[in-house]
Amino acid sequence: MANAAATKSGSVGTVVQVTGPVVDIEFPARELPAIYNAVSIERGGDPLVVEVQQHLGNNRVRAVAMTTTDGLARGVKATDLGAPISVPVGAGTLGRVFNVLGNPIDQEGDVKADKQLPIHRAAPIYDDLRSEEHTSELQSHVRISYA
């Protein structure tokens, strides 16, 4: 079923089932959002963002909501955003507090980040994690004496 996903963004579907934070959405044929894509669901001015987790077949996807689904009804339109949820990264994010969508919630103003990366991506190569200052021998300066 994963090969049924199309790369077309902006596809509009309809919410067909809501079970707690799990939302099933039906899209037109051959316009399913990719796994991990974000989908925006309008609900009275405050859009709900869900993340596609599974292709169910019959042009339906199963998604997980990033905030509460209280008041969400069947039949509401859902729009594929065409990309995964991305968050700011870099030195500008240090010491800041973000929600799961990467929006700052610490009332410190806009984030000065150079780039944004998707929350689902491959882990970095181990050799890229090493630095010169951490490659030397670890010394603990703990003395043990047996009496």
mmCIF file of N, CA and C in Angstrom:
data_model
loop_
_atom_site.group_PDB
_atom_site.id
_atom_site.type_symbol
_atom_site.label_atom_id
_atom_site.label_comp_id
_atom_site.label_asym_id
_atom_site.label_seq_id
_atom_site.Cartn_x
_atom_site.Cartn_y
_atom_site.Cartn_z
ATOM 1 N N MET A 1 0.801 -1.195 0.000
ATOM 2 C CA MET A 1 0.000 0.000 0.000
ATOM 3 C C MET A 1 0.846 1.261 0.000
ATOM 4 N N ALA A 2 2.087 1.180 0.454
ATOM 5 C CA ALA A 2 2.931 2.362 0.514
ATOM 6 C C ALA A 2 3.205 2.936 -0.866
ATOM 7 N N ASN A 3 3.194 2.096 -1.907
ATOM 8 C CA ASN A 3 3.462 2.603 -3.241
ATOM 9 C C ASN A 3 2.278 3.387 -3.810
ATOM 10 N N ALA A 4 1.164 3.409 -3.103
ATOM 11 C CA ALA A 4 -0.004 4.167 -3.560
ATOM 12 C C ALA A 4 0.156 5.654 -3.303
ATOM 13 N N ALA A 5 1.163 6.033 -2.533
ATOM 14 C CA ALA A 5 1.344 7.445 -2.186
ATOM 15 C C ALA A 5 1.813 8.226 -3.404
ATOM 16 N N ALA A 6 1.230 9.374 -3.589
ATOM 17 C CA ALA A 6 1.635 10.253 -4.678
ATOM 18 C C ALA A 6 2.478 11.383 -4.111
ATOM 19 N N THR A 7 3.253 12.018 -4.957
ATOM 20 C CA THR A 7 4.095 13.123 -4.507
ATOM 21 C C THR A 7 3.350 14.447 -4.593
ATOM 22 N N LYS A 8 2.129 14.423 -5.097
ATOM 23 C CA LYS A 8 1.350 15.655 -5.258
ATOM 24 C C LYS A 8 0.956 16.201 -3.883
ATOM 25 N N SER A 9 1.279 17.454 -3.629
ATOM 26 C CA SER A 9 0.858 18.074 -2.376
ATOM 27 C C SER A 9 -0.391 18.900 -2.631
ATOM 28 N N GLY A 10 -1.066 19.245 -1.574
ATOM 29 C CA GLY A 10 -2.261 20.042 -1.695
ATOM 30 C C GLY A 10 -3.514 19.231 -1.934
ATOM 31 N N SER A 11 -3.397 17.903 -1.908
ATOM 32 C CA SER A 11 -4.577 17.066 -2.075
ATOM 33 C C SER A 11 -5.542 17.324 -0.928
ATOM 34 N N VAL A 12 -6.810 17.365 -1.240
ATOM 35 C CA VAL A 12 -7.819 17.626 -0.216
ATOM 36 C C VAL A 12 -8.625 16.359 0.008
ATOM 37 N N GLY A 13 -8.688 15.935 1.266
ATOM 38 C CA GLY A 13 -9.444 14.756 1.650
ATOM 39 C C GLY A 13 -10.527 15.115 2.649
ATOM 40 N N THR A 14 -11.155 14.066 3.192
ATOM 41 C CA THR A 14 -12.241 14.246 4.140
ATOM 42 C C THR A 14 -12.012 13.351 5.347
ATOM 43 N N VAL A 15 -12.209 13.899 6.539
ATOM 44 C CA VAL A 15 -12.095 13.122 7.765
ATOM 45 C C VAL A 15 -13.255 12.133 7.805
ATOM 46 N N VAL A 16 -12.935 10.830 7.982
ATOM 47 C CA VAL A 16 -13.981 9.812 8.011
ATOM 48 C C VAL A 16 -14.138 9.164 9.378
ATOM 49 N N GLN A 17 -13.126 9.302 10.250
ATOM 50 C CA GLN A 17 -13.229 8.702 11.582
ATOM 51 C C GLN A 17 -12.275 9.398 12.529
ATOM 52 N N VAL A 18 -12.723 9.617 13.760
ATOM 53 C CA VAL A 18 -11.885 10.201 14.811
ATOM 54 C C VAL A 18 -12.006 9.319 16.038
ATOM 55 N N THR A 19 -10.868 8.783 16.496
ATOM 56 C CA THR A 19 -10.834 7.947 17.687
ATOM 57 C C THR A 19 -9.718 8.464 18.583
ATOM 58 N N GLY A 20 -10.049 9.330 19.515
ATOM 59 C CA GLY A 20 -9.024 9.947 20.352
ATOM 60 C C GLY A 20 -8.099 10.770 19.477
ATOM 61 N N PRO A 21 -6.775 10.555 19.594
ATOM 62 C CA PRO A 21 -5.835 11.320 18.768
ATOM 63 C C PRO A 21 -5.645 10.750 17.360
ATOM 64 N N VAL A 22 -6.311 9.645 17.049
ATOM 65 C CA VAL A 22 -6.161 8.980 15.752
ATOM 66 C C VAL A 22 -7.262 9.456 14.808
ATOM 67 N N VAL A 23 -6.855 9.904 13.610
ATOM 68 C CA VAL A 23 -7.797 10.437 12.626
ATOM 69 C C VAL A 23 -7.606 9.683 11.312
ATOM 70 N N ASP A 24 -8.696 9.130 10.786
ATOM 71 C CA ASP A 24 -8.668 8.488 9.473
ATOM 72 C C ASP A 24 -9.214 9.480 8.452
ATOM 73 N N ILE A 25 -8.493 9.603 7.336
ATOM 74 C CA ILE A 25 -8.846 10.583 6.309
ATOM 75 C C ILE A 25 -8.895 9.872 4.959
ATOM 76 N N GLU A 26 -9.919 10.171 4.173
ATOM 77 C CA GLU A 26 -10.042 9.613 2.829
ATOM 78 C C GLU A 26 -9.671 10.680 1.810
ATOM 79 N N PHE A 27 -8.774 10.313 0.885
ATOM 80 C CA PHE A 27 -8.307 11.212 -0.173
ATOM 81 C C PHE A 27 -8.760 10.684 -1.523
ATOM 82 N N PRO A 28 -8.735 11.535 -2.558
ATOM 83 C CA PRO A 28 -9.049 11.043 -3.906
ATOM 84 C C PRO A 28 -8.046 9.960 -4.336
ATOM 85 N N ALA A 29 -8.450 9.120 -5.250
ATOM 86 C CA ALA A 29 -7.588 8.045 -5.744
ATOM 87 C C ALA A 29 -6.277 8.598 -6.277
ATOM 88 N N ARG A 30 -5.190 7.926 -5.957
ATOM 89 C CA ARG A 30 -3.834 8.258 -6.385
ATOM 90 C C ARG A 30 -3.336 9.608 -5.853
ATOM 91 N N GLU A 31 -3.944 10.117 -4.794
ATOM 92 C CA GLU A 31 -3.499 11.373 -4.202
ATOM 93 C C GLU A 31 -3.258 11.243 -2.701
ATOM 94 N N LEU A 32 -2.894 10.046 -2.253
ATOM 95 C CA LEU A 32 -2.614 9.848 -0.825
ATOM 96 C C LEU A 32 -1.345 10.595 -0.432
ATOM 97 N N PRO A 33 -1.344 11.234 0.736
ATOM 98 C CA PRO A 33 -0.101 11.854 1.210
ATOM 99 C C PRO A 33 0.899 10.760 1.615
ATOM 100 N N ALA A 34 2.155 11.077 1.533
ATOM 101 C CA ALA A 34 3.208 10.126 1.909
ATOM 102 C C ALA A 34 3.199 9.904 3.421
ATOM 103 N N ILE A 35 3.738 8.770 3.826
ATOM 104 C CA ILE A 35 3.901 8.496 5.254
ATOM 105 C C ILE A 35 4.756 9.619 5.857
ATOM 106 N N TYR A 36 4.407 10.072 7.034
ATOM 107 C CA TYR A 36 5.037 11.168 7.793
ATOM 108 C C TYR A 36 4.699 12.560 7.261
ATOM 109 N N ASN A 37 3.913 12.674 6.200
ATOM 110 C CA ASN A 37 3.504 13.999 5.738
ATOM 111 C C ASN A 37 2.560 14.633 6.749
ATOM 112 N N ALA A 38 2.610 15.939 6.830
ATOM 113 C CA ALA A 38 1.691 16.683 7.678
ATOM 114 C C ALA A 38 0.429 16.974 6.878
ATOM 115 N N VAL A 39 -0.696 16.909 7.564
ATOM 116 C CA VAL A 39 -1.984 17.213 6.966
ATOM 117 C C VAL A 39 -2.671 18.224 7.877
ATOM 118 N N SER A 40 -3.203 19.285 7.284
ATOM 119 C CA SER A 40 -3.875 20.337 8.047
ATOM 120 C C SER A 40 -5.381 20.164 7.947
ATOM 121 N N ILE A 41 -6.036 20.198 9.101
ATOM 122 C CA ILE A 41 -7.488 20.068 9.156
ATOM 123 C C ILE A 41 -8.041 21.352 9.755
ATOM 124 N N GLU A 42 -8.881 22.054 9.005
ATOM 125 C CA GLU A 42 -9.472 23.297 9.507
ATOM 126 C C GLU A 42 -10.535 22.982 10.548
ATOM 127 N N ARG A 43 -10.503 23.747 11.633
ATOM 128 C CA ARG A 43 -11.521 23.579 12.670
ATOM 129 C C ARG A 43 -11.739 24.900 13.404
ATOM 130 N N GLY A 44 -12.490 25.759 12.807
ATOM 131 C CA GLY A 44 -12.866 27.003 13.456
ATOM 132 C C GLY A 44 -11.733 27.969 13.713
ATOM 133 N N GLY A 45 -10.884 28.214 12.756
ATOM 134 C CA GLY A 45 -9.818 29.196 12.899
ATOM 135 C C GLY A 45 -8.508 28.645 13.425
ATOM 136 N N ASP A 46 -8.539 27.557 14.182
ATOM 137 C CA ASP A 46 -7.323 26.962 14.726
ATOM 138 C C ASP A 46 -7.091 25.626 14.022
ATOM 139 N N PRO A 47 -6.215 25.588 13.008
ATOM 140 C CA PRO A 47 -6.043 24.335 12.264
ATOM 141 C C PRO A 47 -5.401 23.249 13.122
ATOM 142 N N LEU A 48 -5.841 22.032 12.905
ATOM 143 C CA LEU A 48 -5.275 20.864 13.566
ATOM 144 C C LEU A 48 -4.285 20.227 12.603
ATOM 145 N N VAL A 49 -3.075 19.982 13.056
ATOM 146 C CA VAL A 49 -2.070 19.316 12.226
ATOM 147 C C VAL A 49 -1.973 17.866 12.673
ATOM 148 N N VAL A 50 -2.097 16.963 11.707
ATOM 149 C CA VAL A 50 -1.940 15.535 11.961
ATOM 150 C C VAL A 50 -0.797 15.022 11.103
ATOM 151 N N GLU A 51 -0.218 13.897 11.515
ATOM 152 C CA GLU A 51 0.887 13.293 10.776
ATOM 153 C C GLU A 51 0.468 11.917 10.292
ATOM 154 N N VAL A 52 0.598 11.676 8.992
ATOM 155 C CA VAL A 52 0.212 10.394 8.403
ATOM 156 C C VAL A 52 1.149 9.300 8.916
ATOM 157 N N GLN A 53 0.550 8.219 9.417
ATOM 158 C CA GLN A 53 1.323 7.098 9.949
ATOM 159 C C GLN A 53 1.154 5.817 9.133
ATOM 160 N N GLN A 54 0.019 5.699 8.422
ATOM 161 C CA GLN A 54 -0.266 4.433 7.761
ATOM 162 C C GLN A 54 -1.214 4.653 6.592
ATOM 163 N N HIS A 55 -0.987 3.873 5.525
ATOM 164 C CA HIS A 55 -1.940 3.812 4.420
ATOM 165 C C HIS A 55 -2.839 2.612 4.680
ATOM 166 N N LEU A 56 -4.140 2.844 4.771
ATOM 167 C CA LEU A 56 -5.073 1.782 5.147
ATOM 168 C C LEU A 56 -5.659 1.029 3.958
ATOM 169 N N GLY A 57 -5.528 1.558 2.771
ATOM 170 C CA GLY A 57 -6.210 0.997 1.614
ATOM 171 C C GLY A 57 -7.509 1.763 1.414
ATOM 172 N N ASN A 58 -8.164 1.530 0.285
ATOM 173 C CA ASN A 58 -9.418 2.226 -0.039
ATOM 174 C C ASN A 58 -9.251 3.747 0.021
ATOM 175 N N ASN A 59 -8.081 4.240 -0.390
ATOM 176 C CA ASN A 59 -7.785 5.680 -0.443
ATOM 177 C C ASN A 59 -7.835 6.362 0.923
ATOM 178 N N ARG A 60 -7.570 5.616 1.990
ATOM 179 C CA ARG A 60 -7.600 6.179 3.344
ATOM 180 C C ARG A 60 -6.226 6.116 3.994
ATOM 181 N N VAL A 61 -5.982 7.108 4.834
ATOM 182 C CA VAL A 61 -4.762 7.122 5.638
ATOM 183 C C VAL A 61 -5.145 7.228 7.103
ATOM 184 N N ARG A 62 -4.270 6.756 7.969
ATOM 185 C CA ARG A 62 -4.440 6.906 9.413
ATOM 186 C C ARG A 62 -3.368 7.877 9.883
ATOM 187 N N ALA A 63 -3.797 8.875 10.645
ATOM 188 C CA ALA A 63 -2.887 9.924 11.086
ATOM 189 C C ALA A 63 -3.037 10.136 12.591
ATOM 190 N N VAL A 64 -2.003 10.709 13.191
ATOM 191 C CA VAL A 64 -1.998 11.016 14.613
ATOM 192 C C VAL A 64 -1.993 12.528 14.781
ATOM 193 N N ALA A 65 -2.890 13.021 15.632
ATOM 194 C CA ALA A 65 -3.016 14.456 15.858
ATOM 195 C C ALA A 65 -1.893 14.959 16.762
ATOM 196 N N MET A 66 -1.428 16.172 16.487
ATOM 197 C CA MET A 66 -0.375 16.794 17.290
ATOM 198 C C MET A 66 -0.941 17.615 18.445
ATOM 199 N N THR A 67 -2.246 17.861 18.448
ATOM 200 C CA THR A 67 -2.931 18.512 19.562
ATOM 201 C C THR A 67 -4.264 17.797 19.758
ATOM 202 N N THR A 68 -5.076 18.294 20.620
ATOM 203 C CA THR A 68 -6.340 17.639 20.927
ATOM 204 C C THR A 68 -7.289 17.619 19.728
ATOM 205 N N THR A 69 -8.079 16.560 19.635
ATOM 206 C CA THR A 69 -9.069 16.443 18.569
ATOM 207 C C THR A 69 -10.468 16.788 19.073
ATOM 208 N N ASP A 70 -10.564 17.389 20.239
ATOM 209 C CA ASP A 70 -11.876 17.761 20.787
ATOM 210 C C ASP A 70 -12.652 18.612 19.793
ATOM 211 N N GLY A 71 -13.891 18.235 19.535
ATOM 212 C CA GLY A 71 -14.744 18.994 18.638
ATOM 213 C C GLY A 71 -14.555 18.677 17.167
ATOM 214 N N LEU A 72 -13.588 17.803 16.828
ATOM 215 C CA LEU A 72 -13.369 17.457 15.424
ATOM 216 C C LEU A 72 -14.459 16.494 14.967
ATOM 217 N N ALA A 73 -15.090 16.794 13.835
ATOM 218 C CA ALA A 73 -16.201 15.987 13.335
ATOM 219 C C ALA A 73 -15.851 15.330 12.014
ATOM 220 N N ARG A 74 -16.569 14.266 11.701
ATOM 221 C CA ARG A 74 -16.415 13.630 10.393
ATOM 222 C C ARG A 74 -16.916 14.582 9.312
ATOM 223 N N GLY A 75 -16.342 14.447 8.132
ATOM 224 C CA GLY A 75 -16.773 15.264 7.003
ATOM 225 C C GLY A 75 -15.976 16.546 6.824
ATOM 226 N N VAL A 76 -15.093 16.876 7.762
ATOM 227 C CA VAL A 76 -14.281 18.086 7.680
ATOM 228 C C VAL A 76 -13.185 17.880 6.631
ATOM 229 N N LYS A 77 -12.853 18.927 5.897
ATOM 230 C CA LYS A 77 -11.819 18.857 4.864
ATOM 231 C C LYS A 77 -10.426 18.836 5.488
ATOM 232 N N ALA A 78 -9.531 18.061 4.868
ATOM 233 C CA ALA A 78 -8.143 17.934 5.315
ATOM 234 C C ALA A 78 -7.234 18.131 4.105
ATOM 235 N N THR A 79 -6.192 18.955 4.269
ATOM 236 C CA THR A 79 -5.299 19.283 3.151
ATOM 237 C C THR A 79 -3.895 18.759 3.419
ATOM 238 N N ASP A 80 -3.373 17.986 2.466
ATOM 239 C CA ASP A 80 -2.001 17.489 2.544
ATOM 240 C C ASP A 80 -1.050 18.672 2.388
ATOM 241 N N LEU A 81 -0.123 18.846 3.334
ATOM 242 C CA LEU A 81 0.828 19.950 3.256
ATOM 243 C C LEU A 81 2.039 19.620 2.388
ATOM 244 N N GLY A 82 2.168 18.362 1.954
ATOM 245 C CA GLY A 82 3.207 17.993 0.999
ATOM 246 C C GLY A 82 4.589 17.772 1.577
ATOM 247 N N ALA A 83 4.721 17.834 2.895
ATOM 248 C CA ALA A 83 6.031 17.655 3.529
ATOM 249 C C ALA A 83 5.822 17.224 4.980
ATOM 250 N N PRO A 84 6.850 16.633 5.575
ATOM 251 C CA PRO A 84 6.736 16.269 6.990
ATOM 252 C C PRO A 84 6.774 17.500 7.895
ATOM 253 N N ILE A 85 6.401 17.314 9.140
ATOM 254 C CA ILE A 85 6.525 18.381 10.135
ATOM 255 C C ILE A 85 8.004 18.710 10.265
ATOM 256 N N SER A 86 8.355 19.984 10.190
ATOM 257 C CA SER A 86 9.750 20.420 10.298
ATOM 258 C C SER A 86 9.878 21.396 11.452
ATOM 259 N N VAL A 87 11.026 21.351 12.101
ATOM 260 C CA VAL A 87 11.283 22.213 13.253
ATOM 261 C C VAL A 87 12.588 22.971 13.037
ATOM 262 N N PRO A 88 12.729 24.147 13.651
ATOM 263 C CA PRO A 88 13.977 24.893 13.517
ATOM 264 C C PRO A 88 15.121 24.175 14.233
ATOM 265 N N VAL A 89 16.314 24.282 13.676
ATOM 266 C CA VAL A 89 17.506 23.680 14.275
ATOM 267 C C VAL A 89 18.644 24.694 14.252
ATOM 268 N N GLY A 90 19.612 24.494 15.112
ATOM 269 C CA GLY A 90 20.783 25.362 15.124
ATOM 270 C C GLY A 90 20.931 26.105 16.431
ATOM 271 N N ALA A 91 21.922 26.967 16.473
ATOM 272 C CA ALA A 91 22.258 27.698 17.693
ATOM 273 C C ALA A 91 21.120 28.592 18.172
ATOM 274 N N GLY A 92 20.301 29.088 17.276
ATOM 275 C CA GLY A 92 19.198 29.961 17.656
ATOM 276 C C GLY A 92 18.113 29.276 18.460
ATOM 277 N N THR A 93 18.129 27.940 18.496
ATOM 278 C CA THR A 93 17.104 27.203 19.240
ATOM 279 C C THR A 93 17.541 26.861 20.658
ATOM 280 N N LEU A 94 18.816 27.043 20.959
ATOM 281 C CA LEU A 94 19.312 26.681 22.286
ATOM 282 C C LEU A 94 18.659 27.545 23.363
ATOM 283 N N GLY A 95 18.162 26.900 24.396
ATOM 284 C CA GLY A 95 17.524 27.601 25.493
ATOM 285 C C GLY A 95 16.085 27.992 25.227
ATOM 286 N N ARG A 96 15.536 27.630 24.083
ATOM 287 C CA ARG A 96 14.159 27.975 23.726
ATOM 288 C C ARG A 96 13.240 26.795 24.003
ATOM 289 N N VAL A 97 11.936 27.057 24.100
ATOM 290 C CA VAL A 97 10.941 26.016 24.336
ATOM 291 C C VAL A 97 9.980 26.009 23.145
ATOM 292 N N PHE A 98 9.752 24.806 22.580
ATOM 293 C CA PHE A 98 8.927 24.652 21.395
ATOM 294 C C PHE A 98 7.815 23.645 21.637
ATOM 295 N N ASN A 99 6.733 23.767 20.856
ATOM 296 C CA ASN A 99 5.719 22.720 20.866
ATOM 297 C C ASN A 99 6.110 21.658 19.840
ATOM 298 N N VAL A 100 5.269 20.644 19.661
ATOM 299 C CA VAL A 100 5.629 19.544 18.766
ATOM 300 C C VAL A 100 5.686 19.946 17.299
ATOM 301 N N LEU A 101 5.136 21.109 16.959
ATOM 302 C CA LEU A 101 5.175 21.576 15.579
ATOM 303 C C LEU A 101 6.356 22.494 15.308
ATOM 304 N N GLY A 102 7.192 22.755 16.317
ATOM 305 C CA GLY A 102 8.355 23.609 16.139
ATOM 306 C C GLY A 102 8.072 25.078 16.349
ATOM 307 N N ASN A 103 6.903 25.413 16.869
ATOM 308 C CA ASN A 103 6.564 26.809 17.152
ATOM 309 C C ASN A 103 7.037 27.174 18.558
ATOM 310 N N PRO A 104 7.658 28.348 18.727
ATOM 311 C CA PRO A 104 8.120 28.729 20.064
ATOM 312 C C PRO A 104 6.933 29.018 20.984
ATOM 313 N N ILE A 105 7.029 28.532 22.221
ATOM 314 C CA ILE A 105 5.957 28.758 23.193
ATOM 315 C C ILE A 105 6.483 29.435 24.448
ATOM 316 N N ASP A 106 7.699 29.972 24.388
ATOM 317 C CA ASP A 106 8.316 30.579 25.564
ATOM 318 C C ASP A 106 8.160 32.093 25.619
ATOM 319 N N GLN A 107 7.391 32.664 24.704
ATOM 320 C CA GLN A 107 7.117 34.101 24.656
ATOM 321 C C GLN A 107 8.388 34.942 24.549
ATOM 322 N N GLU A 108 9.396 34.406 23.855
ATOM 323 C CA GLU A 108 10.655 35.114 23.641
ATOM 324 C C GLU A 108 10.772 35.664 22.222
ATOM 325 N N GLY A 109 9.681 35.656 21.478
ATOM 326 C CA GLY A 109 9.715 36.182 20.117
ATOM 327 C C GLY A 109 10.059 35.121 19.087
ATOM 328 N N ASP A 110 10.365 35.591 17.884
ATOM 329 C CA ASP A 110 10.679 34.687 16.778
ATOM 330 C C ASP A 110 12.001 33.965 17.017
ATOM 331 N N VAL A 111 12.115 32.802 16.392
ATOM 332 C CA VAL A 111 13.328 31.993 16.487
ATOM 333 C C VAL A 111 14.283 32.418 15.382
ATOM 334 N N LYS A 112 15.529 32.620 15.730
ATOM 335 C CA LYS A 112 16.548 32.977 14.742
ATOM 336 C C LYS A 112 17.341 31.722 14.391
ATOM 337 N N ALA A 113 16.706 30.856 13.597
ATOM 338 C CA ALA A 113 17.334 29.604 13.178
ATOM 339 C C ALA A 113 17.647 29.678 11.690
ATOM 340 N N ASP A 114 18.793 29.104 11.322
ATOM 341 C CA ASP A 114 19.222 29.135 9.931
ATOM 342 C C ASP A 114 18.419 28.199 9.042
ATOM 343 N N LYS A 115 17.981 27.065 9.601
ATOM 344 C CA LYS A 115 17.262 26.106 8.769
ATOM 345 C C LYS A 115 16.268 25.316 9.604
ATOM 346 N N GLN A 116 15.397 24.608 8.902
ATOM 347 C CA GLN A 116 14.436 23.718 9.524
ATOM 348 C C GLN A 116 14.642 22.328 8.952
ATOM 349 N N LEU A 117 14.497 21.319 9.802
ATOM 350 C CA LEU A 117 14.654 19.933 9.371
ATOM 351 C C LEU A 117 13.428 19.138 9.783
ATOM 352 N N PRO A 118 13.076 18.106 9.001
ATOM 353 C CA PRO A 118 11.923 17.273 9.360
ATOM 354 C C PRO A 118 12.191 16.495 10.644
ATOM 355 N N ILE A 119 11.114 16.207 11.389
ATOM 356 C CA ILE A 119 11.290 15.489 12.654
ATOM 357 C C ILE A 119 11.613 14.022 12.432
ATOM 358 N N HIS A 120 11.304 13.484 11.255
ATOM 359 C CA HIS A 120 11.671 12.107 10.913
ATOM 360 C C HIS A 120 12.750 12.167 9.840
ATOM 361 N N ARG A 121 13.957 11.783 10.201
ATOM 362 C CA ARG A 121 15.044 11.734 9.222
ATOM 363 C C ARG A 121 16.062 10.716 9.694
ATOM 364 N N ALA A 122 16.962 10.351 8.817
ATOM 365 C CA ALA A 122 17.969 9.347 9.153
ATOM 366 C C ALA A 122 18.916 9.895 10.221
ATOM 367 N N ALA A 123 19.407 9.005 11.060
ATOM 368 C CA ALA A 123 20.367 9.396 12.082
ATOM 369 C C ALA A 123 21.687 9.782 11.425
ATOM 370 N N PRO A 124 22.439 10.695 12.048
ATOM 371 C CA PRO A 124 23.735 11.059 11.460
ATOM 372 C C PRO A 124 24.721 9.894 11.541
ATOM 373 N N ILE A 125 25.683 9.903 10.652
ATOM 374 C CA ILE A 125 26.732 8.890 10.649
ATOM 375 C C ILE A 125 27.557 9.050 11.916
ATOM 376 N N TYR A 126 27.939 7.941 12.525
ATOM 377 C CA TYR A 126 28.651 7.972 13.801
ATOM 378 C C TYR A 126 29.917 8.825 13.729
ATOM 379 N N ASP A 127 30.670 8.712 12.659
ATOM 380 C CA ASP A 127 31.911 9.477 12.546
ATOM 381 C C ASP A 127 31.659 10.984 12.526
ATOM 382 N N ASP A 128 30.478 11.389 12.091
ATOM 383 C CA ASP A 128 30.142 12.810 12.088
ATOM 384 C C ASP A 128 29.855 13.339 13.487
ATOM 385 N N LEU A 129 29.603 12.451 14.435
ATOM 386 C CA LEU A 129 29.290 12.853 15.809
ATOM 387 C C LEU A 129 30.536 13.082 16.648
ATOM 388 N N ARG A 130 31.668 12.644 16.173
ATOM 389 C CA ARG A 130 32.903 12.755 16.943
ATOM 390 C C ARG A 130 33.547 14.111 16.725
ATOM 391 N N SER A 131 34.184 14.620 17.752
ATOM 392 C CA SER A 131 34.926 15.866 17.629
ATOM 393 C C SER A 131 36.307 15.670 18.230
ATOM 394 N N GLU A 132 37.232 16.541 17.907
ATOM 395 C CA GLU A 132 38.613 16.419 18.369
ATOM 396 C C GLU A 132 38.722 16.450 19.888
ATOM 397 N N GLU A 133 37.919 17.273 20.540
ATOM 398 C CA GLU A 133 38.033 17.391 21.988
ATOM 399 C C GLU A 133 37.507 16.170 22.729
ATOM 400 N N HIS A 134 36.709 15.335 22.061
ATOM 401 C CA HIS A 134 36.155 14.160 22.712
ATOM 402 C C HIS A 134 36.845 12.861 22.298
ATOM 403 N N THR A 135 37.890 12.941 21.507
ATOM 404 C CA THR A 135 38.542 11.725 21.056
ATOM 405 C C THR A 135 39.696 11.312 21.968
ATOM 406 N N SER A 136 40.070 12.149 22.904
ATOM 407 C CA SER A 136 41.154 11.780 23.815
ATOM 408 C C SER A 136 40.636 10.835 24.894
ATOM 409 N N GLU A 137 41.570 10.272 25.631
ATOM 410 C CA GLU A 137 41.232 9.321 26.685
ATOM 411 C C GLU A 137 40.443 10.008 27.799
ATOM 412 N N LEU A 138 39.435 9.331 28.298
ATOM 413 C CA LEU A 138 38.624 9.857 29.380
ATOM 414 C C LEU A 138 39.357 9.660 30.706
ATOM 415 N N GLN A 139 39.537 10.731 31.435
ATOM 416 C CA GLN A 139 40.182 10.651 32.737
ATOM 417 C C GLN A 139 39.186 11.105 33.787
ATOM 418 N N SER A 140 38.973 10.262 34.795
ATOM 419 C CA SER A 140 37.957 10.581 35.786
ATOM 420 C C SER A 140 38.550 11.196 37.056
ATOM 421 N N HIS A 141 39.841 11.069 37.286
ATOM 422 C CA HIS A 141 40.507 11.573 38.476
ATOM 423 C C HIS A 141 39.901 11.011 39.754
ATOM 424 N N VAL A 142 39.487 9.779 39.713
ATOM 425 C CA VAL A 142 38.966 9.100 40.893
ATOM 426 C C VAL A 142 40.063 8.169 41.396
ATOM 427 N N ARG A 143 40.424 8.292 42.672
ATOM 428 C CA ARG A 143 41.453 7.452 43.252
ATOM 429 C C ARG A 143 40.783 6.386 44.110
ATOM 430 N N ILE A 144 41.185 5.176 43.885
ATOM 431 C CA ILE A 144 40.637 4.054 44.660
ATOM 432 C C ILE A 144 41.778 3.443 45.450
ATOM 433 N N SER A 145 41.579 3.327 46.715
ATOM 434 C CA SER A 145 42.590 2.675 47.551
ATOM 435 C C SER A 145 41.952 1.523 48.287
ATOM 436 N N TYR A 146 42.682 0.418 48.302
ATOM 437 C CA TYR A 146 42.212 -0.761 48.994
ATOM 438 C C TYR A 146 43.019 -0.908 50.265
ATOM 439 N N ALA A 147 42.379 -0.862 51.373
ATOM 440 C CA ALA A 147 43.109 -0.950 52.642
ATOM 441 C C ALA A 147 42.924 -2.291 53.280
#
